[in-house]
Each structure stands twice: as structure tokens, then as C-alpha cells.
PDB file of C-alpha atoms in Angstrom:
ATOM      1  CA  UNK A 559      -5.432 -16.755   6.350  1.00 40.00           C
ATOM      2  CA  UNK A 560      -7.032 -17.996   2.874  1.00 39.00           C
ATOM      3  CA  UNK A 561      -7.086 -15.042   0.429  1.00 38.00           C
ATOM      4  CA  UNK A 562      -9.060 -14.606  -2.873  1.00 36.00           C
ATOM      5  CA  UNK A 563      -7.912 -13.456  -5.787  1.00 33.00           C
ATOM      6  CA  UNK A 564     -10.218 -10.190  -6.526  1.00 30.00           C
ATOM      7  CA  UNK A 565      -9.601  -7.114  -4.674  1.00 29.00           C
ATOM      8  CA  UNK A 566      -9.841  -3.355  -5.690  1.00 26.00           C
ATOM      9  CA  UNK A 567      -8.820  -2.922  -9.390  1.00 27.00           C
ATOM     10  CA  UNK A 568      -6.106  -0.165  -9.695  1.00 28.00           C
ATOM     11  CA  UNK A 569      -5.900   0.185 -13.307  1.00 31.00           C
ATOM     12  CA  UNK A 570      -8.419  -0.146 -15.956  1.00 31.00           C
ATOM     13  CA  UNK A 571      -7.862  -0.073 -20.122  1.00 28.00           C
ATOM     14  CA  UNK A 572      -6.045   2.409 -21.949  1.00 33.00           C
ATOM     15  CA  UNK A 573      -5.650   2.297 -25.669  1.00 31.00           C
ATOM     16  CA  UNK A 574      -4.841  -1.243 -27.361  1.00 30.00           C
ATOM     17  CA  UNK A 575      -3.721  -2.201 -23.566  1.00 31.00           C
ATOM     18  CA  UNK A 576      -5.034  -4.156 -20.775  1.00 26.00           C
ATOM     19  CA  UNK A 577      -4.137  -3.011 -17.283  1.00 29.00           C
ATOM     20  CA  UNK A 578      -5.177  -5.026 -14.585  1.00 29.00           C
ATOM     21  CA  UNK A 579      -3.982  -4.753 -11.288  1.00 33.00           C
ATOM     22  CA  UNK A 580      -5.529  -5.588  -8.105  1.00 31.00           C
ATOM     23  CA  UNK A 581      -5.231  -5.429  -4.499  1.00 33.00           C
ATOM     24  CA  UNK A 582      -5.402  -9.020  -2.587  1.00 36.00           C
ATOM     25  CA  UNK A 583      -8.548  -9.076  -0.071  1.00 33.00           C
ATOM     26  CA  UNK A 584      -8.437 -11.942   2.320  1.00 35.00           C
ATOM     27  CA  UNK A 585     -10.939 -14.431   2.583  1.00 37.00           C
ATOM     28  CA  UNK A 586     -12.859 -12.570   5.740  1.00 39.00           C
ATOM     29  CA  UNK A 587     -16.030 -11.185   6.156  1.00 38.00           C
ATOM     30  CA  UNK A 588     -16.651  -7.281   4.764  1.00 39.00           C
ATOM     31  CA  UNK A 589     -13.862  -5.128   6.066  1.00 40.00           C
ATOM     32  CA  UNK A 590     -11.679  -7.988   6.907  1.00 39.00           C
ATOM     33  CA  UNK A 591      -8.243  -7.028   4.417  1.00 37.00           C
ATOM     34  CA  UNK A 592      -4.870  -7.349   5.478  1.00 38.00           C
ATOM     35  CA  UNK A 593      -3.963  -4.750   8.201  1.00 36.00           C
ATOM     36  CA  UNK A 594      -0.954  -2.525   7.601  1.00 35.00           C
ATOM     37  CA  UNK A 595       1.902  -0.948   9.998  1.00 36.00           C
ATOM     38  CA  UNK A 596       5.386  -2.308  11.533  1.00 34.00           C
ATOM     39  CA  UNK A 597       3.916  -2.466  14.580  1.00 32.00           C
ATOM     40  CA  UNK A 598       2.695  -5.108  17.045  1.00 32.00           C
ATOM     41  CA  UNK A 599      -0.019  -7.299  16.333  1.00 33.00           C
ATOM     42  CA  UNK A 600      -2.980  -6.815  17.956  1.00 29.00           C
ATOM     43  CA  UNK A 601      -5.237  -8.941  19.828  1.00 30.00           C
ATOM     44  CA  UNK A 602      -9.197  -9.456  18.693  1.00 33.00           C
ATOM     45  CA  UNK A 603     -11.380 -11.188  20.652  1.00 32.00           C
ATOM     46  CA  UNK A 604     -13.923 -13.082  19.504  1.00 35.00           C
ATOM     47  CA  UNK A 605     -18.114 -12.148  19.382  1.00 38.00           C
ATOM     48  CA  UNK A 606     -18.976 -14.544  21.925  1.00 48.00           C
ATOM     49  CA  UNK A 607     -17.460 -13.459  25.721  1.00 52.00           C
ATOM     50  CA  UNK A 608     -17.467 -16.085  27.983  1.00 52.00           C
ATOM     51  CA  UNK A 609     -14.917 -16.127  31.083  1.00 46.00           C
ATOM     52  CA  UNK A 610     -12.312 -19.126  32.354  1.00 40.00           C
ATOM     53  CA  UNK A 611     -11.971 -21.870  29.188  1.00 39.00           C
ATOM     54  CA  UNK A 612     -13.219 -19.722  26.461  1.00 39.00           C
ATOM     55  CA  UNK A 613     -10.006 -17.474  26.080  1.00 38.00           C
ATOM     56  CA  UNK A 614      -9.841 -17.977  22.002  1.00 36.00           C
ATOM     57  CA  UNK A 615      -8.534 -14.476  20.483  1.00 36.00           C
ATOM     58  CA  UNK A 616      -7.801 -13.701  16.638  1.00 36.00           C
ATOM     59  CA  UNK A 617      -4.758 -11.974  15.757  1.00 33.00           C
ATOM     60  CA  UNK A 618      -5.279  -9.091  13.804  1.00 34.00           C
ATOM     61  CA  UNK A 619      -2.493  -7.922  11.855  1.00 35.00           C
ATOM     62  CA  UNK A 620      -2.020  -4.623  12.422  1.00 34.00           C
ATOM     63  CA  UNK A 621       0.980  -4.086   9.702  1.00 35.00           C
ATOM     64  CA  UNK A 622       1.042  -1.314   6.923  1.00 36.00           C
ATOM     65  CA  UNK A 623       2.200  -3.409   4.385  1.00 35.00           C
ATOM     66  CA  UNK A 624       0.869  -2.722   0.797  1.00 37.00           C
ATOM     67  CA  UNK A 625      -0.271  -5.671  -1.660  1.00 36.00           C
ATOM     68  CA  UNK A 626      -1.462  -5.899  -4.995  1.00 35.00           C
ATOM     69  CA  UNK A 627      -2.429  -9.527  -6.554  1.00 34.00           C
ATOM     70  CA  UNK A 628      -2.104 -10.591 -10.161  1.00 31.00           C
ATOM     71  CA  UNK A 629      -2.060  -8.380 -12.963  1.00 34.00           C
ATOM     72  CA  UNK A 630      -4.963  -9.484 -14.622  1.00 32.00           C
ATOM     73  CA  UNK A 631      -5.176 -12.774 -15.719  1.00 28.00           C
ATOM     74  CA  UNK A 632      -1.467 -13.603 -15.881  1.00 29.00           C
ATOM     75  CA  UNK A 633      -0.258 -10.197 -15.285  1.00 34.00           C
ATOM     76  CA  UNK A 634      -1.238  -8.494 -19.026  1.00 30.00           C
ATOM     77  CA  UNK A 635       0.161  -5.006 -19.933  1.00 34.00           C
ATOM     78  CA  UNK A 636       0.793  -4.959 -23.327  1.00 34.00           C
ATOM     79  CA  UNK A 637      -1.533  -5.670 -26.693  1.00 29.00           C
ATOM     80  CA  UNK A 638      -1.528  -9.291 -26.896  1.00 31.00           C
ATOM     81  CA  UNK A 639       0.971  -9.649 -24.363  1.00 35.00           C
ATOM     82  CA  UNK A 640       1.486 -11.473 -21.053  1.00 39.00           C
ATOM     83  CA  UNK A 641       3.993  -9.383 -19.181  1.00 37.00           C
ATOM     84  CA  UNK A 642       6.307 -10.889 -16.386  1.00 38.00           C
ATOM     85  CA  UNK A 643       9.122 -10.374 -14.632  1.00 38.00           C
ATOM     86  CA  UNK A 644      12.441  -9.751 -15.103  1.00 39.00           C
ATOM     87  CA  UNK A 645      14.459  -6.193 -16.502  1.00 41.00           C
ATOM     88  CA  UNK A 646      17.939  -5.964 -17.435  1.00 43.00           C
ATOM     89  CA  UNK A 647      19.006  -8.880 -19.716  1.00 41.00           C
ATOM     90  CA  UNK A 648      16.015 -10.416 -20.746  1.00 41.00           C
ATOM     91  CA  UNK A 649      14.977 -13.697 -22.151  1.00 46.00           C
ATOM     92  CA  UNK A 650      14.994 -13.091 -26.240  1.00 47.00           C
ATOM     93  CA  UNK A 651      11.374 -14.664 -27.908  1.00 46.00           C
ATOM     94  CA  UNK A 652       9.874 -14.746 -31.598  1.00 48.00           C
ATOM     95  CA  UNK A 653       7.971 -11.515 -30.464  1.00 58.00           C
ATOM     96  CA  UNK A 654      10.910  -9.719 -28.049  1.00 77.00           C
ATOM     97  CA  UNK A 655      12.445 -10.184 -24.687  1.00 91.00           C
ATOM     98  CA  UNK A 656      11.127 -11.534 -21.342  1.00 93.00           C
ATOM     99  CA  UNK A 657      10.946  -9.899 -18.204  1.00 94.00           C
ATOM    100  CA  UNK A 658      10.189 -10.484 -14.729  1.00 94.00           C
ATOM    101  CA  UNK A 659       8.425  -8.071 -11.937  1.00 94.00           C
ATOM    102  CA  UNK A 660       7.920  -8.523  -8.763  1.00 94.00           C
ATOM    103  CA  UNK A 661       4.957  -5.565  -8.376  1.00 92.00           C
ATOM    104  CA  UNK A 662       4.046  -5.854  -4.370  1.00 90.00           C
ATOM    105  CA  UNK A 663       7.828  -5.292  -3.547  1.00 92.00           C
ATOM    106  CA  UNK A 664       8.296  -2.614  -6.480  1.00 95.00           C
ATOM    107  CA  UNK A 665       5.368  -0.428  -5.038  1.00 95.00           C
ATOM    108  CA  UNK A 666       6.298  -0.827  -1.255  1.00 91.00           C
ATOM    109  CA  UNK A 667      10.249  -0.119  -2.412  1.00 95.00           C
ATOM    110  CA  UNK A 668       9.584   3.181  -4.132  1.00 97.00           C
ATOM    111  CA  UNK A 669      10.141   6.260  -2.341  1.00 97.00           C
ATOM    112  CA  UNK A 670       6.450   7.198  -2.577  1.00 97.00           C
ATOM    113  CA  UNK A 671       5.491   3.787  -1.326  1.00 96.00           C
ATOM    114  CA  UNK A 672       8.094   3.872   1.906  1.00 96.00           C
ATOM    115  CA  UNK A 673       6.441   7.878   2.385  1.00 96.00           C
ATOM    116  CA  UNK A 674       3.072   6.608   2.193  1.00 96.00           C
ATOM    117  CA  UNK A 675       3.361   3.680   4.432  1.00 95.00           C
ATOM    118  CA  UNK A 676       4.451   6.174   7.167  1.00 95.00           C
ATOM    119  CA  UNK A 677       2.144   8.548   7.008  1.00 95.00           C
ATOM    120  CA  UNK A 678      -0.757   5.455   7.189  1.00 96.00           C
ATOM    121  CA  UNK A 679       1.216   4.585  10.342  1.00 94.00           C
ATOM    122  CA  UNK A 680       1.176   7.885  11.986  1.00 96.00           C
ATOM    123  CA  UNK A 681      -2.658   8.441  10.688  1.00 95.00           C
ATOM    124  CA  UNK A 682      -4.197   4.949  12.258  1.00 97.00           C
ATOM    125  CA  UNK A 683      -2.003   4.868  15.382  1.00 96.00           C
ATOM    126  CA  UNK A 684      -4.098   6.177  17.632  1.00 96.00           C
ATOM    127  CA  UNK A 685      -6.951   4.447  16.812  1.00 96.00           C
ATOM    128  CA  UNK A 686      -4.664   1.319  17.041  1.00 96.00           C
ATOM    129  CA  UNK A 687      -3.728   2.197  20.757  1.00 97.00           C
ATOM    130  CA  UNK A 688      -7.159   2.225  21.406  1.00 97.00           C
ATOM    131  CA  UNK A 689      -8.079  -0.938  19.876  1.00 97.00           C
ATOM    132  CA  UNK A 690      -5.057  -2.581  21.991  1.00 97.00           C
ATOM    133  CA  UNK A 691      -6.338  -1.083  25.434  1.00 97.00           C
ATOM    134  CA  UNK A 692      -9.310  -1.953  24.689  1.00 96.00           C
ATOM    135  CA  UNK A 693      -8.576  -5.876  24.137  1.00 96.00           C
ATOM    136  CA  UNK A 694      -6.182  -5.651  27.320  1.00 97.00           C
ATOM    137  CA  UNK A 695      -9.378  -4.889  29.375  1.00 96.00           C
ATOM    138  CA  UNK A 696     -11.635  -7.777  27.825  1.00 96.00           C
ATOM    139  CA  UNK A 697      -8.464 -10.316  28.782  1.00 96.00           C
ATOM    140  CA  UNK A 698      -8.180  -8.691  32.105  1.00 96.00           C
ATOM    141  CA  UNK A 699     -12.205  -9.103  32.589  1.00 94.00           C
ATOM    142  CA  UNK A 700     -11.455 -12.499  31.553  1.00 94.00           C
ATOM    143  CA  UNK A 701      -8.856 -13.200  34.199  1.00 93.00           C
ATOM    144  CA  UNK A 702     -10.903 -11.827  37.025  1.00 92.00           C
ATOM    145  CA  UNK A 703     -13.435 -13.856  35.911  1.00 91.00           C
ATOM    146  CA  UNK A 704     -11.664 -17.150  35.908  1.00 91.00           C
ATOM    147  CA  UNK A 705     -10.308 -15.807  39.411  1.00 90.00           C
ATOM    148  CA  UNK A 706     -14.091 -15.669  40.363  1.00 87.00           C
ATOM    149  CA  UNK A 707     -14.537 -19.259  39.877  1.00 84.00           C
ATOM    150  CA  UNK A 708     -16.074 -21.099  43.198  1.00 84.00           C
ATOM    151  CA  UNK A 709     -15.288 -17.333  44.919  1.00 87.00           C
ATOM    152  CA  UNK A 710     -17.253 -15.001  43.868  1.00 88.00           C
ATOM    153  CA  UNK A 711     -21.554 -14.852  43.597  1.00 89.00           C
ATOM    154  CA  UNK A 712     -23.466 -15.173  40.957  1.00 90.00           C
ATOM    155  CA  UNK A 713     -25.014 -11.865  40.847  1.00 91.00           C
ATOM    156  CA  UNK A 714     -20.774 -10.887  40.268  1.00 91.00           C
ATOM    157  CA  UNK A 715     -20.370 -13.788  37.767  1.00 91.00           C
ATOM    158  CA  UNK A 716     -23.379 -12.369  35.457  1.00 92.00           C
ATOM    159  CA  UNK A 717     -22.254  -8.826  36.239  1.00 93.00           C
ATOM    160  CA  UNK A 718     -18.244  -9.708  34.883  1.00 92.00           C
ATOM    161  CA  UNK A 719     -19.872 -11.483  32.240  1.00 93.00           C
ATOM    162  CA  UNK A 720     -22.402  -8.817  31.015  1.00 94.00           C
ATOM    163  CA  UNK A 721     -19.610  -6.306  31.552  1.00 94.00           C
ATOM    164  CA  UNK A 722     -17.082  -8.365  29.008  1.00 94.00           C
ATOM    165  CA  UNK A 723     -19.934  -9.336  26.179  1.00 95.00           C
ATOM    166  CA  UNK A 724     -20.494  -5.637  26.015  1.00 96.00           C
ATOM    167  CA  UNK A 725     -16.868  -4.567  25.832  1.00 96.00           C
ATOM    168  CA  UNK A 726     -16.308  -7.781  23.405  1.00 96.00           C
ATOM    169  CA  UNK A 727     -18.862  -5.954  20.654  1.00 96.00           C
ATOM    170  CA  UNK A 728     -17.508  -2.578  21.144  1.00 96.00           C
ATOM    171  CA  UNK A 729     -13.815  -4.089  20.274  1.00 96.00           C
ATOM    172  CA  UNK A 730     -15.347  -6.250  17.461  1.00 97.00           C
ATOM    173  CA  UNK A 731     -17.154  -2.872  16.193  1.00 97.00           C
ATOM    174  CA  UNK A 732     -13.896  -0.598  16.177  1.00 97.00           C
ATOM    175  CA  UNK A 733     -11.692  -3.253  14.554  1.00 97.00           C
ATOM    176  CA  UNK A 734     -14.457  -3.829  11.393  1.00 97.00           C
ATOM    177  CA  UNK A 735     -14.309  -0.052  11.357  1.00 97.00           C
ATOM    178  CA  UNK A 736     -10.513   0.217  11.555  1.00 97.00           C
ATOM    179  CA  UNK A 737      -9.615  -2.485   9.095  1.00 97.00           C
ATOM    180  CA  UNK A 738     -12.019  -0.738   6.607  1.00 97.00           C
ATOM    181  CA  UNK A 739     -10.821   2.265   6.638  1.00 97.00           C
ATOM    182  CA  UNK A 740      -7.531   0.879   6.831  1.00 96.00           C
ATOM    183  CA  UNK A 741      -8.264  -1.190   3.456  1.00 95.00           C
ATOM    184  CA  UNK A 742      -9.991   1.491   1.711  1.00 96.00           C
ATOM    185  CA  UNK A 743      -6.593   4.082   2.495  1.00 95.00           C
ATOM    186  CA  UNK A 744      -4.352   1.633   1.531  1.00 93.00           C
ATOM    187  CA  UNK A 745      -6.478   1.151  -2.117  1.00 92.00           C
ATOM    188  CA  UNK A 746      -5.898   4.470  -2.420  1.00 94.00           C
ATOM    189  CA  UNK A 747      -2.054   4.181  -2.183  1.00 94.00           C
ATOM    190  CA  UNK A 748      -1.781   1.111  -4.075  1.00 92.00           C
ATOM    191  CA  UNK A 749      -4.414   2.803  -6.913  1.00 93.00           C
ATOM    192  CA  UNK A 750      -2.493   5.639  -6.995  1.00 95.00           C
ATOM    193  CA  UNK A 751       1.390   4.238  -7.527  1.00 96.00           C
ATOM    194  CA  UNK A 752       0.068   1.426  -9.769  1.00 95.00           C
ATOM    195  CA  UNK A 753      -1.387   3.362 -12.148  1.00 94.00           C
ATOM    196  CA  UNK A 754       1.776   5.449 -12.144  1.00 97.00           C
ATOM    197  CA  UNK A 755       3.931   2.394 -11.866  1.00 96.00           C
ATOM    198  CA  UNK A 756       2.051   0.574 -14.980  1.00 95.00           C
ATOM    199  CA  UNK A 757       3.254   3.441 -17.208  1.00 96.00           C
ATOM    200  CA  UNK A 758       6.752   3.638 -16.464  1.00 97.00           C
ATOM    201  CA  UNK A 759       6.689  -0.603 -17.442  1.00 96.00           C
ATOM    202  CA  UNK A 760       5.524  -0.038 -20.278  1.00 95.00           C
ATOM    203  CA  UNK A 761       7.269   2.762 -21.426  1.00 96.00           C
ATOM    204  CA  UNK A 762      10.450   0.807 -20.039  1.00 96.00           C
ATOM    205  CA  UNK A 763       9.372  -2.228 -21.899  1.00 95.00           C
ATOM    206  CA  UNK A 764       8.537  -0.791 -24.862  1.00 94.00           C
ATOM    207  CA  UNK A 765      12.253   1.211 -25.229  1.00 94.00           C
ATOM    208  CA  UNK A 766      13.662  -2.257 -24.460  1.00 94.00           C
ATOM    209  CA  UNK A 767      12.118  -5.018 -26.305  1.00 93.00           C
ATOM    210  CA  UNK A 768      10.367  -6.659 -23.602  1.00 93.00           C
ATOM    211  CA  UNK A 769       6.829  -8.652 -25.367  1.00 92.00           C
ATOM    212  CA  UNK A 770       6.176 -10.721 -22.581  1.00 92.00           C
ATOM    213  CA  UNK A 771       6.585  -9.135 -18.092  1.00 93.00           C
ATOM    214  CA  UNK A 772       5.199 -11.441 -15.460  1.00 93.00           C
ATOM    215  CA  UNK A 773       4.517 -10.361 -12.057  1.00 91.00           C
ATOM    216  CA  UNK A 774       6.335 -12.823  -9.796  1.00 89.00           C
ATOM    217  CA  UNK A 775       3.992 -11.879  -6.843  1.00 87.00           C
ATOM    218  CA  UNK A 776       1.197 -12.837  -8.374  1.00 83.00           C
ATOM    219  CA  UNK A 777      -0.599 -15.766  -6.710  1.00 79.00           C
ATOM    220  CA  UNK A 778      -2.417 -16.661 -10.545  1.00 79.00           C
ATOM    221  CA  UNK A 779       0.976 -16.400 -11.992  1.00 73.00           C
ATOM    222  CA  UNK A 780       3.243 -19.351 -10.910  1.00 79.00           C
ATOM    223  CA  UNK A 781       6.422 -19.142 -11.991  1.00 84.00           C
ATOM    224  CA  UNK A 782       8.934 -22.028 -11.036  1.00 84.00           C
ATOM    225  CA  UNK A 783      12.046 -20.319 -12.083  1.00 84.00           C
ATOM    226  CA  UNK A 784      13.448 -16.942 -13.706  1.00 86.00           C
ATOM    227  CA  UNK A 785      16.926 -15.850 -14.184  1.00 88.00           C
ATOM    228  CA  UNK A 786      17.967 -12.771 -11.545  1.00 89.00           C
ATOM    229  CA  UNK A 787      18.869 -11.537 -15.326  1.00 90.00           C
ATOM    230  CA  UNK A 788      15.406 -11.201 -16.153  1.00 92.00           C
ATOM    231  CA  UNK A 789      14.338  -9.509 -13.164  1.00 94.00           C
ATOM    232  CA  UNK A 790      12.959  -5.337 -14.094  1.00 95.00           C
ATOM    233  CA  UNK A 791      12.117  -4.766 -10.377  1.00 96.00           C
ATOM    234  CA  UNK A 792      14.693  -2.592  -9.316  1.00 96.00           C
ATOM    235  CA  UNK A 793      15.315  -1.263 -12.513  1.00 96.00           C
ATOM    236  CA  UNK A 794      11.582   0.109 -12.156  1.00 97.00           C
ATOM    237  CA  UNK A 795      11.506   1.259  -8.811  1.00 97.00           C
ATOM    238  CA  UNK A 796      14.717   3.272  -9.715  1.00 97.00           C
ATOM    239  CA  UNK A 797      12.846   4.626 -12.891  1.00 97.00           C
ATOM    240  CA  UNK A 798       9.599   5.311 -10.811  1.00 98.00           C
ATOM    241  CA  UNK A 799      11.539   7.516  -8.569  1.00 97.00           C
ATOM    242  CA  UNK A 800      13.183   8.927 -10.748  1.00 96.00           C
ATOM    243  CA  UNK A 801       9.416   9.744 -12.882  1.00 96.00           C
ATOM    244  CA  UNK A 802       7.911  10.725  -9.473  1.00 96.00           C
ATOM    245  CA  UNK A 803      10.194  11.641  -6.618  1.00 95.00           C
ATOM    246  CA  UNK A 804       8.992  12.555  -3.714  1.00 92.00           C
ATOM    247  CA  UNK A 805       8.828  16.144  -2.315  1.00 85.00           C
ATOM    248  CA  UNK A 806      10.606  16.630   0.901  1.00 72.00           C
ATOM    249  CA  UNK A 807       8.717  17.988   3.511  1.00 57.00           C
ATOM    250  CA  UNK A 808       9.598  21.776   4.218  1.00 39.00           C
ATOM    251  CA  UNK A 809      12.746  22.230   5.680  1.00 38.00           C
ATOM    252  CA  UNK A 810      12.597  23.842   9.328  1.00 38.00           C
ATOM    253  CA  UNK A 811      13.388  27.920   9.142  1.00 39.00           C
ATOM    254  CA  UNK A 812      17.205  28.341   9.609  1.00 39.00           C
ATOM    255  CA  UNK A 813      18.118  30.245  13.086  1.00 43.00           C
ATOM    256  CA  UNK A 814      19.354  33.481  12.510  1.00 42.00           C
ATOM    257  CA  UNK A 815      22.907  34.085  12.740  1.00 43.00           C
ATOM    258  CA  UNK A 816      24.075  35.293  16.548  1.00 44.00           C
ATOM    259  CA  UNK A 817      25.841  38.321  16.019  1.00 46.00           C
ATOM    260  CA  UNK A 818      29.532  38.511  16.977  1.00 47.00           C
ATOM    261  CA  UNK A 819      29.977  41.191  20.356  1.00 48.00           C
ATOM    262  CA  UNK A 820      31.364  44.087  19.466  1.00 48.00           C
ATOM    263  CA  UNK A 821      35.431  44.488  19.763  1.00 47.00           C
ATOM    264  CA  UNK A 822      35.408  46.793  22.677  1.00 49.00           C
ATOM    265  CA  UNK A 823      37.995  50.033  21.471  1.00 48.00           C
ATOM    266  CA  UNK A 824      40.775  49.909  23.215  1.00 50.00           C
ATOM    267  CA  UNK A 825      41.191  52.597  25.550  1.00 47.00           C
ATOM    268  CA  UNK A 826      44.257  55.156  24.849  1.00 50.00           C
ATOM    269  CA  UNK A 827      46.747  55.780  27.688  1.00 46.00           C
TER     270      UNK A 827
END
């Protein structure tokens, strides 16, 4: 699937610095962004039902995966500075040191990120069970109607047929829904750690000597070779969680104790 560059800008200008960081959209129509979750792909049938020989379905990617694209034109954090990636021992320049970053895999590593992609799991499940059922009965309208061929009537032919166009554009309906809703929560996750995520690079790079930090997973940043040396990723996902860890969900209420039985007193002679 093509993708464009532009997406949903998750950090904006502060001070002498330009943050840019975006989240890819695929090339599809409104609505259409990479789907998130671990789970199993599900099937989307195209607009147009038709029965035996039209049995074309899209794939919908149903994965909670987070992505951000470029930061900005090269990947700029800094005044006058094109950041990459790459932490510990960096590449010395005139100006300072180089680094590398690989952002999409920094914000999905973090502790936050791992937390949030769960919880966008548990929220959109249901809705993605229904979405499945829901293309298992268009394919099984599909099969009775290619079962139907030279069997069954017309009037049963336009009735299967009717039935499956109308079930087609309720499916098509729910996934534009779900994949929008889907997109916009997963902008909100990928707003809310990059902006976070943005400051701790900079401070980091700042302490450290880093002028220049590309962002490996950048599609407008090639970069055809970088030292493991000059990779920051892991050193910033260990100083993100570190900044903001996240807080453990409230442990369950400890039983009470079960009191000992009583020593029975022995009984004198």
C-alpha cells in the first residue's frame, strides 16, 4: 500500500527549535490509515457485491502498530540542525556529534507505548469481531450464491444478490468508521509520546554534543549506512521511561490473613 508523506503533526515550534513529527497516512481514501492490533487481519469486501467470479476482497490490516513519518524535512530538532540517528558514541563534526534515531520503534518500545497499544487492542476489539462476522457472512452469501448457479431461480438469484450488496455497504460503512476512529486514537498516542519523546532528545542531545540526529525511519530521510555506535534509540527509550514511567494499575486488595484455630487446652487428668 503506497503511503504519503503528511499525516497528523505531533509537535509544532518551541523556542529557536523546529519540531516536526508526523504520523504516516496511507495513500487511501478519508479514513483509510494503517490499522493497529496483533491480531488477525481482517477481510473487506469490496463496494460492488456480485456472487460466483467476483470474489475480490481487500485486506484490512487490523494491527495496533504505531507510526510516525519523518521529522520534518529531514528529521529537524535543533536550531539549525538536522538531527539523526544514532546515541552512544557518536560521529564527531565541525558543529558536534552525530546521532541516529530510529523514532517509530523508540515510541512503540517505551513502556507507555507497549501500555497504550494494549489498551487500543482491548478498546477496538469488539468492534473488530464484528467487522470479521460480518465479512464471514458476505463470503458465505457469496458461496451460496455460486452454489445457486444453474440451481436455483431467479427471483433467489436477485434475492442472494440484493441480500449481499446490502450487507457489502454496511461492512464497507463500519470499517471507514473503524479505521477512523482507529487513526484518530492512535494520533492521540503517537501526539502524546512524541511530544514527550522530542524533549528528552533534545535534552539528551544537548548534555551530549549531538548537532546533527536523523530519524532512520523516516521515509524522506534515506540513510545508506550508520554505525550501531551512533544509534540513541535505546538509549532514549531507556531515558523516556525513566522521564515518564508508567503507573501500574492498582494492585488487587490483599486477602485477609486466615486466622490460626485455636490450641484446644489440654484437658487435666
Amino acid at each position: 500500500m503506497g503511503r504519503e508523506a503528511a499525516g497528523f503533526l505531533i509537535a509544532g515550534t518551541k523556542g529557536p527549535r523546529l519540531y516536526f513529527l508526523v504520523c504516516d497516512a496511507p495513500a487511501e481514501s478519508a479514513g483509510g490509515a494503517e490499522k493497529v492490533s496483533s491480531q488477525a487481519d481482517l477481510a473487506q469486501v469490496s463496494p460492488g457485491f456480485a456472487g460466483a467470479g467476483h470474489n475480490k476482497e481487500k485486506k484490512v490490516n487490523s494491527r495496533f502498530t504505531f507510526y510516525t513519518a519523518a521529522l520534518a524535512a529531514a528529521g529537524l530538532f535543533s536550531t539549525g540542525a538536522a538531527w539523526a540517528q544514532s546515541p552512544a558514541a557518536a560521529v564527531s563534526t565541525a558543529a558536534g556529534k552525530v546521532g541516529v534515531i530510529n523514532i517509530r520503534q523508540a515510541i512503540v518500545t517505551t513502556a507507555e507505548g507497549k501500555q497504550a497499544s494494549a489498551e487500543l487492542q482491548s478498546q477496538f476489539a469488539s468492534r473488530q469481531t464484528e467487522i470479521e462476522n460480518m465479512s464471514k457472512q458476505v463470503n458465505d452469501l457469496r458461496q451460496r450464491l455460486a452454489a445457486c448457479e444453474g440451481k436455483c431461480s431467479q427471483e433467489e438469484i436477485a434475492r442472494l444478490t440484493t441480500q449481499g450488496q446490502r450487507l457489502t455497504q454496511q461492512l464497507d460503512r463500519k470499517q471507514n468508521e473503524y479505521q477512523e476512529d482507529v487513526n484518530a486514537a492512535q494520533g492521540e498516542v503517537v501526539d502524546r509520546i512524541g511530544r514527550k519523546m522530542v524533549d528528552v532528545l533534545d535534552r539528551y542531545s544537548r548534555e551530549n554534543g549531538y548537532s546533527v540526529v536523523l530519524d532512520s525511519s523516516a521515509q524522506n530521510t534515506p540513510i545508506l549506512y550508520a554505525s550501531n555506535q551512533i544509534d540513541l534509540t535505546q538509549d532514549i527509550i531507556r531515558l523516556y521511561d525513566q522521564a515518564y514511567p508508567v503507573k501500574a494499575g492498582a494492585a488487587p486488595a490483599a486477602k485477609p490473613a486466615t486466622p490460626k484455630p485455636a490450641t484446644p487446652t489440654p484437658t487435666k487428668p
